Coordinates of C-alpha atoms and ligand atoms in Angstrom, one line a residue:
M1 CA -13.9 3.2 -25.0
A2 CA -11.3 2.5 -22.4
D3 CA -12.3 0.4 -19.4
R4 CA -13.1 2.4 -16.3
V5 CA -11.4 1.5 -13.0
L6 CA -12.7 2.8 -9.7
V7 CA -9.8 3.8 -7.3
T8 CA -10.8 4.3 -3.6
G9 CA -8.3 6.0 -1.5
A10 CA -7.3 7.8 -4.7
T11 CA -5.4 10.7 -3.1
G12 CA -3.5 8.5 -0.7
Y13 CA 0.1 7.4 -1.1
I14 CA -0.3 4.2 -3.1
G15 CA -3.6 5.1 -4.7
S16 CA -2.2 8.3 -6.3
H17 CA 0.8 6.5 -7.9
T18 CA -1.6 3.7 -9.1
I19 CA -3.8 6.2 -10.8
V20 CA -0.8 7.5 -12.8
E21 CA 0.1 3.9 -13.9
L22 CA -3.5 3.1 -14.8
V23 CA -3.8 6.2 -17.0
N24 CA -0.4 5.5 -18.6
A25 CA -1.6 2.0 -19.4
G26 CA -4.7 3.4 -21.2
Y27 CA -7.4 3.0 -18.5
E28 CA -10.1 5.5 -17.7
V29 CA -10.4 6.0 -13.9
V30 CA -12.6 7.5 -11.3
G31 CA -11.1 8.4 -8.0
V32 CA -12.8 8.5 -4.6
D33 CA -11.5 9.8 -1.3
D34 CA -12.8 11.5 1.8
F35 CA -9.4 13.2 2.5
S36 CA -9.3 11.6 6.0
N37 CA -5.6 11.0 5.5
S38 CA -4.7 13.0 2.4
S39 CA -5.3 16.3 0.7
R40 CA -7.1 17.7 -2.3
D41 CA -3.7 19.0 -3.6
V42 CA -2.8 15.5 -4.6
L43 CA -5.2 15.8 -7.5
D44 CA -3.1 18.6 -8.8
G45 CA 0.0 16.5 -8.4
I46 CA -1.6 13.7 -10.5
A47 CA -2.8 16.2 -13.1
G48 CA 0.7 17.6 -13.3
I49 CA 2.0 14.2 -14.3
I50 CA -0.7 13.0 -16.6
G51 CA -1.6 16.3 -18.1
R52 CA -5.3 16.4 -17.2
K53 CA -7.6 16.3 -14.2
I54 CA -9.0 12.9 -13.3
P55 CA -12.7 12.3 -12.7
F56 CA -13.0 12.4 -8.9
V57 CA -15.8 12.2 -6.3
E58 CA -15.3 13.2 -2.6
A59 CA -17.1 10.5 -0.6
D60 CA -16.7 8.4 2.4
C61 CA -16.8 4.7 1.3
S62 CA -18.1 3.6 4.7
D63 CA -21.2 5.7 4.0
M64 CA -23.4 3.8 1.6
A65 CA -25.4 6.9 0.6
Q66 CA -22.4 8.8 -0.4
F67 CA -20.5 5.9 -2.0
S68 CA -23.4 4.7 -4.2
K69 CA -23.6 8.1 -5.8
V70 CA -20.3 7.3 -7.5
F71 CA -21.8 4.3 -9.3
E72 CA -24.8 6.4 -10.3
S73 CA -22.5 9.0 -11.9
Y74 CA -20.1 6.3 -13.4
P75 CA -22.2 3.3 -14.3
D76 CA -19.4 2.0 -16.5
I77 CA -17.0 0.8 -13.7
R78 CA -15.5 -2.5 -14.7
A79 CA -13.0 -3.0 -11.9
A80 CA -12.3 -1.4 -8.5
I81 CA -9.0 -1.1 -6.6
H82 CA -9.7 -0.6 -2.9
F83 CA -7.1 1.4 -1.1
A84 CA -9.4 3.3 1.2
A85 CA -8.7 2.3 4.8
Y86 CA -7.0 3.5 8.0
K87 CA -3.5 2.2 8.1
A88 CA -1.6 3.3 11.3
V89 CA -0.8 0.1 13.2
G90 CA 0.0 1.8 16.5
E91 CA -3.1 4.0 16.4
S92 CA -5.3 1.0 15.7
V93 CA -4.5 -0.5 19.1
G94 CA -6.3 2.3 20.9
K95 CA -9.0 2.8 18.2
P96 CA -10.2 -0.7 17.3
V97 CA -13.8 0.5 16.7
E98 CA -12.8 3.2 14.3
Y99 CA -10.5 0.9 12.4
F100 CA -12.9 -2.0 12.1
K101 CA -15.8 0.3 11.3
N102 CA -13.9 2.1 8.5
N103 CA -11.9 -0.8 7.1
L104 CA -14.6 -3.4 7.1
S105 CA -17.7 -1.4 6.2
S106 CA -15.9 0.4 3.3
L107 CA -15.0 -2.9 1.8
L108 CA -18.4 -4.4 2.4
N109 CA -20.1 -1.4 0.7
L110 CA -17.7 -1.8 -2.2
V111 CA -18.6 -5.4 -2.6
D112 CA -22.3 -4.7 -2.3
L113 CA -22.1 -2.0 -5.1
M114 CA -19.7 -4.0 -7.3
R115 CA -21.7 -7.3 -7.2
R116 CA -24.5 -5.4 -9.0
Q117 CA -22.2 -4.5 -11.9
P118 CA -22.0 -6.8 -14.9
S119 CA -18.2 -7.0 -14.5
A120 CA -17.3 -7.1 -10.8
N121 CA -13.6 -7.2 -10.4
I122 CA -12.0 -6.1 -7.1
V123 CA -8.4 -5.6 -6.2
F124 CA -7.9 -5.4 -2.5
S125 CA -4.9 -3.8 -0.7
S126 CA -3.7 -6.4 1.8
S127 CA -0.5 -6.5 3.7
C128 CA 2.5 -8.8 4.6
T129 CA 1.4 -8.1 8.1
V130 CA -0.9 -11.1 7.8
Y131 CA 2.1 -13.4 8.0
G132 CA 3.3 -12.1 11.3
E133 CA 6.8 -13.4 12.2
P134 CA 7.7 -16.0 9.6
D135 CA 8.6 -19.5 10.9
E136 CA 12.2 -20.6 10.8
G137 CA 13.0 -21.7 7.2
A138 CA 9.9 -20.1 5.8
L139 CA 11.8 -17.2 4.2
P140 CA 11.3 -15.9 1.6
I141 CA 7.6 -16.2 2.4
S142 CA 5.1 -17.4 -0.2
E143 CA 1.4 -17.0 -0.4
T144 CA 0.9 -20.5 0.8
A145 CA 2.5 -19.8 4.2
R146 CA 0.0 -19.9 7.1
T147 CA -1.1 -16.5 8.4
K148 CA -0.6 -15.7 12.1
E149 CA -2.7 -14.3 14.9
A150 CA -2.8 -10.5 14.2
T151 CA -1.0 -8.3 16.6
S152 CA -3.1 -5.2 16.0
P153 CA -6.6 -4.3 15.0
Y154 CA -5.2 -2.9 11.8
G155 CA -3.6 -6.3 11.0
R156 CA -6.8 -8.1 12.0
S157 CA -8.8 -5.9 9.8
K158 CA -6.7 -7.0 6.7
Q159 CA -7.2 -10.7 7.7
I160 CA -10.9 -10.3 8.2
C161 CA -11.2 -8.4 4.9
E162 CA -9.4 -11.2 3.1
D163 CA -11.8 -13.8 4.7
M164 CA -14.9 -11.8 3.9
L165 CA -13.8 -11.4 0.2
K166 CA -13.2 -15.2 0.0
D167 CA -16.8 -15.9 1.1
C168 CA -18.1 -13.2 -1.2
G169 CA -16.3 -14.6 -4.1
R170 CA -17.8 -18.0 -3.5
A171 CA -21.3 -16.5 -3.2
Y172 CA -21.5 -14.1 -6.2
E173 CA -20.7 -15.7 -9.5
N174 CA -19.8 -12.5 -11.3
L175 CA -17.3 -11.4 -8.6
K176 CA -13.6 -11.8 -9.1
I177 CA -11.2 -10.8 -6.4
T178 CA -7.4 -10.3 -6.2
A179 CA -5.8 -9.7 -2.8
L180 CA -2.4 -8.1 -3.0
R181 CA -0.2 -8.5 0.0
Y182 CA 2.2 -5.5 -0.1
F183 CA 5.5 -5.7 1.7
N184 CA 7.1 -2.2 2.6
P185 CA 6.2 0.4 0.0
I186 CA 8.7 3.3 -0.2
G187 CA 9.8 6.1 -2.5
A188 CA 7.9 8.7 -4.6
H189 CA 7.1 9.4 -8.3
P190 CA 10.2 10.4 -10.2
S191 CA 8.6 13.8 -11.1
A192 CA 8.4 14.5 -7.3
K193 CA 4.8 15.7 -7.9
I194 CA 3.3 13.0 -5.7
G195 CA 4.8 11.0 -2.8
E196 CA 4.2 9.9 0.8
L197 CA 2.7 12.6 3.2
P198 CA 2.6 11.2 6.7
R199 CA 0.7 13.3 9.3
G200 CA 2.6 14.1 12.5
V201 CA 5.7 12.2 13.5
P202 CA 6.3 9.4 10.9
Q203 CA 6.1 5.8 12.2
N204 CA 7.7 4.3 9.1
L205 CA 11.4 4.1 8.4
V206 CA 11.8 6.0 5.2
P207 CA 9.8 9.1 5.9
F208 CA 11.6 9.3 9.2
V209 CA 14.9 9.1 7.4
T210 CA 14.0 11.8 4.8
Q211 CA 12.6 14.1 7.5
T212 CA 15.7 13.7 9.6
A213 CA 17.9 14.4 6.6
A214 CA 15.8 17.5 5.9
G215 CA 16.4 18.7 9.4
L216 CA 12.8 18.3 10.7
R217 CA 13.9 15.6 13.2
K218 CA 17.1 15.6 15.3
E219 CA 18.1 12.0 14.7
L220 CA 16.9 8.7 13.5
S221 CA 16.5 6.0 16.2
I222 CA 17.4 2.6 14.8
F223 CA 15.1 0.3 16.8
G224 CA 17.4 -2.6 18.0
N225 CA 20.8 -3.7 16.8
D226 CA 21.0 -7.0 18.6
Y227 CA 18.6 -9.1 16.5
D228 CA 19.6 -12.4 15.0
T229 CA 20.4 -10.9 11.6
P230 CA 23.8 -10.3 10.0
D231 CA 24.2 -6.7 11.2
G232 CA 21.7 -7.0 14.2
T233 CA 19.0 -4.8 12.7
C234 CA 15.6 -5.9 11.3
I235 CA 15.2 -7.0 7.7
R236 CA 12.3 -6.0 5.4
D237 CA 11.4 -6.1 1.7
Y238 CA 11.3 -2.5 0.6
I239 CA 9.3 -2.1 -2.7
Y240 CA 9.2 1.0 -4.9
V241 CA 5.7 2.5 -4.9
C242 CA 5.8 2.9 -8.7
D243 CA 6.6 -0.7 -9.1
L244 CA 3.8 -1.6 -6.7
A245 CA 1.4 0.6 -8.7
K246 CA 2.3 -1.2 -11.9
A247 CA 1.4 -4.5 -10.2
H248 CA -2.2 -3.2 -9.7
V249 CA -2.4 -2.5 -13.5
A250 CA -1.2 -6.1 -14.1
A251 CA -3.8 -7.4 -11.7
V252 CA -6.6 -5.5 -13.4
N253 CA -5.4 -6.5 -16.8
R254 CA -5.4 -10.2 -15.7
M255 CA -9.0 -10.0 -14.2
L256 CA -10.4 -8.3 -17.3
T257 CA -8.7 -10.3 -20.0
Q258 CA -7.7 -13.7 -18.7
D259 CA -9.5 -16.7 -17.3
S260 CA -8.2 -16.1 -13.8
E261 CA -9.4 -17.8 -10.6
R262 CA -12.2 -16.1 -8.8
Y263 CA -10.1 -15.5 -5.7
E264 CA -6.4 -14.9 -6.1
I265 CA -3.6 -13.7 -3.7
F266 CA -0.3 -12.3 -4.7
N267 CA 2.7 -11.2 -2.6
L268 CA 4.1 -7.9 -3.9
G269 CA 7.7 -7.5 -2.9
T270 CA 11.2 -7.4 -4.5
G271 CA 12.2 -10.8 -3.1
N272 CA 15.2 -9.2 -1.3
G273 CA 15.6 -8.6 2.4
V274 CA 17.3 -5.3 3.3
S275 CA 18.4 -4.4 6.9
V276 CA 17.6 -1.0 8.5
L277 CA 21.3 -0.3 8.6
E278 CA 21.8 -1.2 4.9
L279 CA 18.9 1.1 4.0
V280 CA 20.4 4.0 6.1
N281 CA 23.8 3.5 4.6
T282 CA 22.5 3.4 1.1
F283 CA 20.5 6.6 1.7
I284 CA 23.6 8.4 3.0
K285 CA 25.7 7.0 0.0
V286 CA 23.3 8.1 -2.7
T287 CA 22.2 11.4 -1.4
G288 CA 25.5 12.5 0.1
V289 CA 23.5 14.0 3.0
A290 CA 24.5 13.5 6.7
L291 CA 22.0 11.5 8.5
P292 CA 22.4 11.5 12.3
Y293 CA 21.3 8.3 13.8
R294 CA 21.7 6.2 17.0
F295 CA 20.9 2.7 18.1
A296 CA 17.8 2.6 20.3
P297 CA 16.0 -0.2 22.1
R298 CA 13.9 -2.6 20.2
R299 CA 10.4 -1.4 19.1
A300 CA 7.6 -3.5 20.7
G301 CA 6.0 -5.9 18.3
D302 CA 8.5 -5.6 15.5
I303 CA 9.0 -8.5 13.2
V304 CA 12.7 -9.5 13.0
K305 CA 12.9 -10.4 9.4
V306 CA 10.5 -10.9 6.5
W307 CA 10.8 -10.7 2.8
A308 CA 8.7 -11.9 -0.1
D309 CA 8.7 -14.9 -2.4
A310 CA 7.2 -12.9 -5.3
T311 CA 7.5 -15.8 -7.8
K312 CA 3.7 -16.1 -8.2
A313 CA 3.4 -12.3 -9.1
N314 CA 6.5 -12.6 -11.4
T315 CA 5.1 -15.5 -13.4
V316 CA 1.3 -15.2 -13.3
L317 CA 1.1 -11.4 -13.4
G318 CA 4.3 -11.0 -15.5
W319 CA 5.3 -8.3 -13.2
K320 CA 8.6 -7.7 -11.3
A321 CA 9.7 -5.0 -8.8
D322 CA 13.1 -4.1 -10.3
T323 CA 13.9 -0.5 -9.5
P324 CA 17.3 -0.4 -7.7
L325 CA 17.1 0.7 -4.0
D326 CA 19.5 3.7 -4.8
E327 CA 17.0 5.1 -7.3
V328 CA 14.1 4.5 -4.9
L329 CA 15.8 6.3 -2.0
L330 CA 16.8 9.2 -4.2
S331 CA 13.2 9.5 -5.3
A332 CA 12.0 9.7 -1.6
W333 CA 14.7 12.3 -0.9
N334 CA 13.8 14.4 -4.0
W335 CA 10.1 14.4 -2.8
E336 CA 11.1 15.5 0.7
K337 CA 13.2 18.3 -0.7
K338 CA 10.4 19.4 -2.9
I339 CA 7.8 19.6 -0.1
R340 CA 10.2 21.3 2.2
N341 CA 11.4 23.8 -0.5
L342 CA 15.0 22.6 0.0
Ligands
LIG1 P1 -3.0 6.3 2.7 O1 -3.6 6.6 4.1 O2 -2.0 7.3 2.1 O3 -4.2 6.2 1.6 C1 -5.4 5.8 2.0 C2 -6.5 6.8 1.5 O4 -7.8 6.4 1.8 C3 -6.4 8.2 2.1 O5 -6.2 9.1 1.1 C4 -7.6 8.3 3.0 O6 -8.0 9.7 3.0 C5 -8.6 7.5 2.2 N1 -9.7 6.9 3.0 C6 -9.6 6.3 4.2 N2 -10.9 5.9 4.7 C7 -11.7 6.3 3.6 C8 -13.1 6.2 3.5 N3 -13.9 5.6 4.4 N4 -13.6 6.7 2.3 C9 -12.8 7.3 1.4 N5 -11.5 7.4 1.5 C10 -11.0 7.0 2.7 O7 -2.5 4.8 2.8 P2 -1.6 4.1 1.7 O8 -0.2 3.9 2.3 O9 -1.7 4.6 0.4 O10 -2.3 2.6 1.8 C11 -3.3 2.3 0.9 C12 -3.8 0.9 1.2 O11 -2.8 0.0 1.2 C13 -4.4 0.8 2.6 O12 -5.5 -0.1 2.6 C14 -3.4 0.2 3.5 O13 -3.8 -0.5 4.6 C15 -2.7 -0.7 2.4 N6 -1.3 -1.0 2.8 C16 -0.4 0.0 2.9 C17 0.9 -0.3 3.3 C18 1.9 0.8 3.5 O14 3.0 0.6 4.1 N7 1.7 2.1 3.0 C19 1.4 -1.6 3.4 C20 0.4 -2.6 3.2 C21 -0.9 -2.3 2.8
LIG2 C1 10.7 -0.9 9.2 C2 11.9 -1.2 10.0 C3 11.6 -0.7 12.3 C4 11.2 3.6 12.1 C5 4.7 -1.4 9.0 C6 3.4 -2.0 9.3 C7 3.0 -3.1 8.3 C8 3.0 -2.6 6.9 C9 4.3 -1.8 6.6 C10 0.7 -1.8 6.3 C11 11.6 -1.8 11.3 C12 12.7 0.2 11.8 C13 11.4 2.3 11.8 C14 12.2 4.3 12.9 C15 13.5 2.2 12.8 N1 1.9 -1.6 6.7 N2 12.5 1.6 12.2 N3 13.4 3.6 13.2 O1 7.3 -2.3 10.8 O2 7.8 -3.3 8.6 O3 5.7 -2.4 8.9 O4 4.5 -0.9 7.6 O5 0.2 -2.9 6.1 O6 1.8 -3.5 8.7 O7 3.5 -2.6 10.6 O8 7.6 -0.8 8.7 O9 8.7 1.3 8.2 O10 7.6 0.9 10.5 O11 9.7 -0.2 10.0 O12 14.5 1.6 13.2 O13 12.1 5.4 13.2 O14 12.5 0.1 10.4 O15 11.9 -1.1 13.6 O16 12.6 -2.7 11.6 P1 7.2 -2.2 9.3 P2 8.4 0.4 9.3

């Protein structure tokens, strides 16, 4: 019997891609989502790729009564990947209670349920946001860099969750935890059956780019071109969502089959910094689509430059994000075209 992995936030952007890779790697899964930021249709998208429906339970992880039923129906869960959380940085500033309530209590419920399992392995979705603006000379940034005061309730929720997990890992001997700090996930599955579905006006760069190219937005504003970077625009580490998904499979493999530490942290990035302007020019080059853009004032709170030292994930997990940016941006565009019937 294949090991069963619980995936919370299963119909979300990263969760859906990860389920595909888990199934490809031979795992059995059970997905959980409350559709607070996704739709039921995603289940059809996943089924269209893997050729069958996945076991799925609609439940709110912050509600113990609902969440515990999943474990009653699937007592054979051996590992859990916890994506379920609210993730909009700007929104979190005005809604700290909602963000802390959901992001903290969902994780606490998961730990509480998992610690009663004979095999209690948890992969947690963390973020490079915990690093804030890296110190001079700290780039590429490694897992040993100190974390900085969070600039939003969202960012703080990730820091608190990491700290909670550390304490829980010390307390419960059967518990193993892997915190994965994602850099900037972008792109969509090559089949264009699943991808990113932001609600309302996208706050992130790539969905705004693809929606502008599709004619839904008049033009892209590039926030700031006077930063201390080679072309004046901010630099990030954009990682293909399918590469990111595979890192979760590697993390689960490691926890289930290797004598790993009880609490481990990995940066998940490509190791390469790409500027906003470079990304925009690459998009125009590979798609051949006109992308109207203008330079606009800096966006408050933006980090100037950050990219990952992913050496630990490369060596310990045996994983590398190696899909070229051209291909990744093309996948994002194909997904946008598919959902807009272009
Ligand atoms: P997403 O919003 O697409 O997916 C999250 C899913 O969780 C959604 O389907 C939502 O409906 C579900 N959900 C939220 N609260 C829930 C609850 N209480 N019970 C059940 N389901 C619930 O987000 P994503 O981009 O796939 O992100 C997944 C995780 O990765 C999040 O924890 C996010 O903070 C983290 N992360 C994302 C990024 C990014 O840029 N996308 C970067 C770093 C970290
Ligand atoms: C990337 C670059 C913008 C939109 C956010 C979260 C972070 C993490 C990843 C979850 C920046 C520029 C953007 C636009 C632009 N998420 N930009 N015009 O800011 O690195 O991080 O997502 O953990 O916590 O804060 O990503 O995609 O918003 O921006 O010029 O319309 O694109 O200024 O330089 P960011 P992003």
